[in-house]
Short mmCIF file of C-alpha atoms in Angstrom, two decimals:
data_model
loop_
_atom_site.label_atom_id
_atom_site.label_comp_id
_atom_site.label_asym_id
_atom_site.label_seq_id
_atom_site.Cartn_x
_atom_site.Cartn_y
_atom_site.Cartn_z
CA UNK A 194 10.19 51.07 -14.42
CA UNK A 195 7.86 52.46 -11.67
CA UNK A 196 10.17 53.60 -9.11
CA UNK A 197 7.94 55.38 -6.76
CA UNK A 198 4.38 56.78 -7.05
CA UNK A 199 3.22 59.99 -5.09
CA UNK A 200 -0.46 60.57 -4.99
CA UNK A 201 -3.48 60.85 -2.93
CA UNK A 202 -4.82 57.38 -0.89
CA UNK A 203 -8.21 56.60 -2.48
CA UNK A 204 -9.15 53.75 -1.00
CA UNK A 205 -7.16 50.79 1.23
CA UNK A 206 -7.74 47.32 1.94
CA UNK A 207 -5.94 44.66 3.97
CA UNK A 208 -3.23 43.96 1.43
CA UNK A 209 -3.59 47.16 -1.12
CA UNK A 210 -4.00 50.36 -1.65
CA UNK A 211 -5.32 52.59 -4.77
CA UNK A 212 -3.16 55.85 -5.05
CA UNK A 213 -4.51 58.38 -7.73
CA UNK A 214 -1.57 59.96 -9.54
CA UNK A 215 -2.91 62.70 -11.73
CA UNK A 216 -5.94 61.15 -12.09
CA UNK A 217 -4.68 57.49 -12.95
CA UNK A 218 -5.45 55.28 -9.33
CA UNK A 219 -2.45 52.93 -9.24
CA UNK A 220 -2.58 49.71 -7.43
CA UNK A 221 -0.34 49.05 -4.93
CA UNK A 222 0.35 45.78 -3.01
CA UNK A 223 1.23 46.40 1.11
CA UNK A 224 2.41 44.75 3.90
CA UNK A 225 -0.92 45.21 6.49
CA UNK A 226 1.91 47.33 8.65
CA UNK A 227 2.13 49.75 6.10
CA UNK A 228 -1.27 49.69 5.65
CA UNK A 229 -1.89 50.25 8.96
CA UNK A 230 -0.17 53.32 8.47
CA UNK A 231 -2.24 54.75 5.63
CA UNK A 232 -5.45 56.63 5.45
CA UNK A 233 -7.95 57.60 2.97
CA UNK A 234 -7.00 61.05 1.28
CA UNK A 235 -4.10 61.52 2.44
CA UNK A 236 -1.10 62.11 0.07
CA UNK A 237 1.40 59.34 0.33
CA UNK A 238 5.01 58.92 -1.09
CA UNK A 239 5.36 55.04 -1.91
CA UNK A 240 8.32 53.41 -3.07
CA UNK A 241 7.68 50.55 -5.86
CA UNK A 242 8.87 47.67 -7.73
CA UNK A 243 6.73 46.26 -11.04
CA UNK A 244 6.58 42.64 -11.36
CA UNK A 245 5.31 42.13 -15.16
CA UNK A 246 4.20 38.89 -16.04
CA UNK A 247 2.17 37.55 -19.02
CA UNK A 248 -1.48 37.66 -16.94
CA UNK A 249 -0.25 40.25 -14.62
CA UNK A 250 1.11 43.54 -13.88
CA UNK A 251 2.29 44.04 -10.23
CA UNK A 252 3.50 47.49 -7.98
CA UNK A 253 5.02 46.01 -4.96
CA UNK A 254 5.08 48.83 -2.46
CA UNK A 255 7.73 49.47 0.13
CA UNK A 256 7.93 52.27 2.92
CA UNK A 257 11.63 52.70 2.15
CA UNK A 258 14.36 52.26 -0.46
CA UNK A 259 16.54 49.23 1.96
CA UNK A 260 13.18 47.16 1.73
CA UNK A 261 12.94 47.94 -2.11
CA UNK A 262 16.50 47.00 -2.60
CA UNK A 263 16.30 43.61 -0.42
CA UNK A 264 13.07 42.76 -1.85
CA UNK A 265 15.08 42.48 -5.46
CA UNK A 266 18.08 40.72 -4.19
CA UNK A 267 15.95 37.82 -2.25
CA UNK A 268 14.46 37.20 -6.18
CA UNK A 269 18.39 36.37 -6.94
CA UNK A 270 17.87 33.62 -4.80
CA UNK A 271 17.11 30.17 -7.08
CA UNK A 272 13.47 29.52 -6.14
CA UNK A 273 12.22 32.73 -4.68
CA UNK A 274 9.70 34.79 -6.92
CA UNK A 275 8.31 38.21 -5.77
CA UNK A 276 5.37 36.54 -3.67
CA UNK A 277 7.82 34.99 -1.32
CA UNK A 278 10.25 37.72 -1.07
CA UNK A 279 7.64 39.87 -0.71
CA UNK A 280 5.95 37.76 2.15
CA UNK A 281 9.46 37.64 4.01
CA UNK A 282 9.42 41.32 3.92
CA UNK A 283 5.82 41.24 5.22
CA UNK A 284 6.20 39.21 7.82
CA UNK A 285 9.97 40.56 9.06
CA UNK A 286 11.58 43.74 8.62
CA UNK A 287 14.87 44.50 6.24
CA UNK A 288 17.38 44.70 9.02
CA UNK A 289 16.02 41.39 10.38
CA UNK A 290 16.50 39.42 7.52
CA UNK A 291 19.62 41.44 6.41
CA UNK A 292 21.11 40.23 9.77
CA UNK A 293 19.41 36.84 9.89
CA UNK A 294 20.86 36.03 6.82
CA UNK A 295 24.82 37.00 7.62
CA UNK A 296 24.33 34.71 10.56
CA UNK A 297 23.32 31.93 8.66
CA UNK A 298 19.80 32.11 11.22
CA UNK A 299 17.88 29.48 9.29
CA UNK A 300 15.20 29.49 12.57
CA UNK A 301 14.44 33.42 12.24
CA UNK A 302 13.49 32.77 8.23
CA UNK A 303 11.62 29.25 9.00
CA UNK A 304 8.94 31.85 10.68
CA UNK A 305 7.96 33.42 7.80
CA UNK A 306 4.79 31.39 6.60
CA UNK A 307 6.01 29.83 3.18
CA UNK A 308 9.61 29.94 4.00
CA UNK A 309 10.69 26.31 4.83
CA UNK A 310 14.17 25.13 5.89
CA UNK A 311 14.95 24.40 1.90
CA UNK A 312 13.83 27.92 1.32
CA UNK A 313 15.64 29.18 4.03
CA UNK A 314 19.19 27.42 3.20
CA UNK A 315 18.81 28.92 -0.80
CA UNK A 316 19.06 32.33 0.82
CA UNK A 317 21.35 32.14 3.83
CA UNK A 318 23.66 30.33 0.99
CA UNK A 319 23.26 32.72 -2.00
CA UNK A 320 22.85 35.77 0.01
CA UNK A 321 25.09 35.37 3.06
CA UNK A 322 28.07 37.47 1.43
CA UNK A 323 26.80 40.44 1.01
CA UNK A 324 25.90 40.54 4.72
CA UNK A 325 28.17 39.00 6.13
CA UNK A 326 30.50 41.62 6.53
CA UNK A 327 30.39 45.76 7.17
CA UNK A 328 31.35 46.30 3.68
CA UNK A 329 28.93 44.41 2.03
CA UNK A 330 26.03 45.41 4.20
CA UNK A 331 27.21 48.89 3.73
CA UNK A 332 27.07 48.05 0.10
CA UNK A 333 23.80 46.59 0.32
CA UNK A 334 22.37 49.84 2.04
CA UNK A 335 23.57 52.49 -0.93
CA UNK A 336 20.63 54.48 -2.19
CA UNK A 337 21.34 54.08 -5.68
CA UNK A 338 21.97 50.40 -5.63
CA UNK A 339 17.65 49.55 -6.63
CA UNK A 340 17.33 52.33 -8.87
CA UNK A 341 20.57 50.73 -10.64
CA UNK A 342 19.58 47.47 -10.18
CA UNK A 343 16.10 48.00 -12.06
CA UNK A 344 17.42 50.23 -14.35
CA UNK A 345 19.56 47.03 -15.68
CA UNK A 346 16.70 44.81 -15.83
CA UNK A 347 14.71 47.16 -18.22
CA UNK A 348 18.22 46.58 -20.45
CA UNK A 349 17.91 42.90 -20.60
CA UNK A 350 19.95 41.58 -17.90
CA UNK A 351 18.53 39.69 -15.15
CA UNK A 352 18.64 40.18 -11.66
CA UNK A 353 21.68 38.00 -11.16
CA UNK A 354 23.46 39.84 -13.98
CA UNK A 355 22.52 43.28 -12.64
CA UNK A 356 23.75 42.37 -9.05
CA UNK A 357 26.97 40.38 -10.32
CA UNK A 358 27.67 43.78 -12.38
CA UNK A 359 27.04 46.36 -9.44
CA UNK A 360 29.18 43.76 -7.28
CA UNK A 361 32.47 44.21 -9.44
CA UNK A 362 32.43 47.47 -9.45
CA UNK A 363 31.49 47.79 -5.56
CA UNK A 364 34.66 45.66 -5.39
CA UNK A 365 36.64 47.87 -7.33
CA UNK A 366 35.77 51.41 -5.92
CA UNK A 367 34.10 50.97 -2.73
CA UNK A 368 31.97 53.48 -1.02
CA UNK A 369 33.20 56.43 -3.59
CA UNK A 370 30.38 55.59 -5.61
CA UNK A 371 28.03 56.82 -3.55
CA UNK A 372 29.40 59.99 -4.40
CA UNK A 373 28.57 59.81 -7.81
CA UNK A 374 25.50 60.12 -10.00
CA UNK A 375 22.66 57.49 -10.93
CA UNK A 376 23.44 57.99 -14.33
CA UNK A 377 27.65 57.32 -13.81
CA UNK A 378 26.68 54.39 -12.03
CA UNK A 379 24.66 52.95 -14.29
CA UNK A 380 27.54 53.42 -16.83
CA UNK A 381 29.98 51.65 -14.74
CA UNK A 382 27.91 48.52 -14.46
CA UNK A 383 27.00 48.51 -17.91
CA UNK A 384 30.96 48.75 -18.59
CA UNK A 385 31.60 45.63 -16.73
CA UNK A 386 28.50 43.31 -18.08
CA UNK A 387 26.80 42.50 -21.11
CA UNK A 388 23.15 41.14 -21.02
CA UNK A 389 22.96 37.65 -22.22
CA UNK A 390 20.94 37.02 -25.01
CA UNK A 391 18.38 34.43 -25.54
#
């Protein structure tokens, strides 16, 4: 998968931007605050996430790796595609809805435009562990814990799969792991899951 792209800003709009990487312009979809930050030729450094579909092919940009991450755990939520976690993101920033979530804040979600008190209750209730606590927000947090996640997903396993494996083995070892390589990680999790197959 497309974990970042580092080019030169060719052009912007209020949702997107076109980033030439060695001559190929990329499309990436933005939050208008991130566009807002962007401006034409410049060089930019833009963390992604590809949504394939059927019809479509999708780069979800995000200024940093926590929004990245968060934006692929709300999709573990029954009922929330990348257009809705991706508008939650838009509209409020990661440590918002990291926190509104452990609280169990259904009124700070309800804001987002989309999000309705349904919407809202899937995520406190699916989601609430992890933040809940210091160690599972810590967990949350760990650099490695996207790049692992997607790297998963290209395997075969969902996103459920892919978090339910990274969450045994954050149970069983903790913070050490952010000691270790990608690559060790990703061995780890594959250790404790199997892909289902259709």
């Amino acid at each position: 998968m497309i974990a970042h792209i580092q080019g030169k800003v060719t052009a912007l709009t209020l949702n997107r931007a076109i980033v030439d990487v060695a001559g190929v312009g990329y499309e990436v979809l933005l939050s208008p605050s991130q566009i807002s930050t962007l401006a034409v030729g410049e060089t930019v450094l833009i963390h992604t996430s590809a949504v394939i579909r059927e019809d479509s092919w999708t780069l979800y940009g995000f200024s940093d790796t926590v929004s990245k991450e968060l934006f692929i755990q709300l999709q573990s939520v029954s009922g929330i595609g990348p257009k809705a976690a991706y508008s939650l993101l838009s509209a409020l920033n990661a440590t918002d809805i990291e926190r509104a979530i452990g609280a169990g804040d259904h009124v700070t979600l309800e804001k987002v435009p989309g999000v309705g008190k349904k919407m809202a209750s899937r995520i406190i209730l699916e989601l609430k562990d992890r933040f809940a606590g210091s160690r599972s927000g810590t967990a949350s947090r760990s650099a490695w814990r996207g790049p692992v996640i997607e790297a998963l997903t290209g395997l075969g396993y969902s996103t459920k799969e892919a978090e339910s494996a990274i969450d045994r083995i954050v149970e069983h070892e903790g913070e050490s792991l952010d000691k270790l390589e990608l690559s060790e990680i990703l061995k780890r999790s594959l250790s404790n899951s199997q892909p289902k197959k259709n």
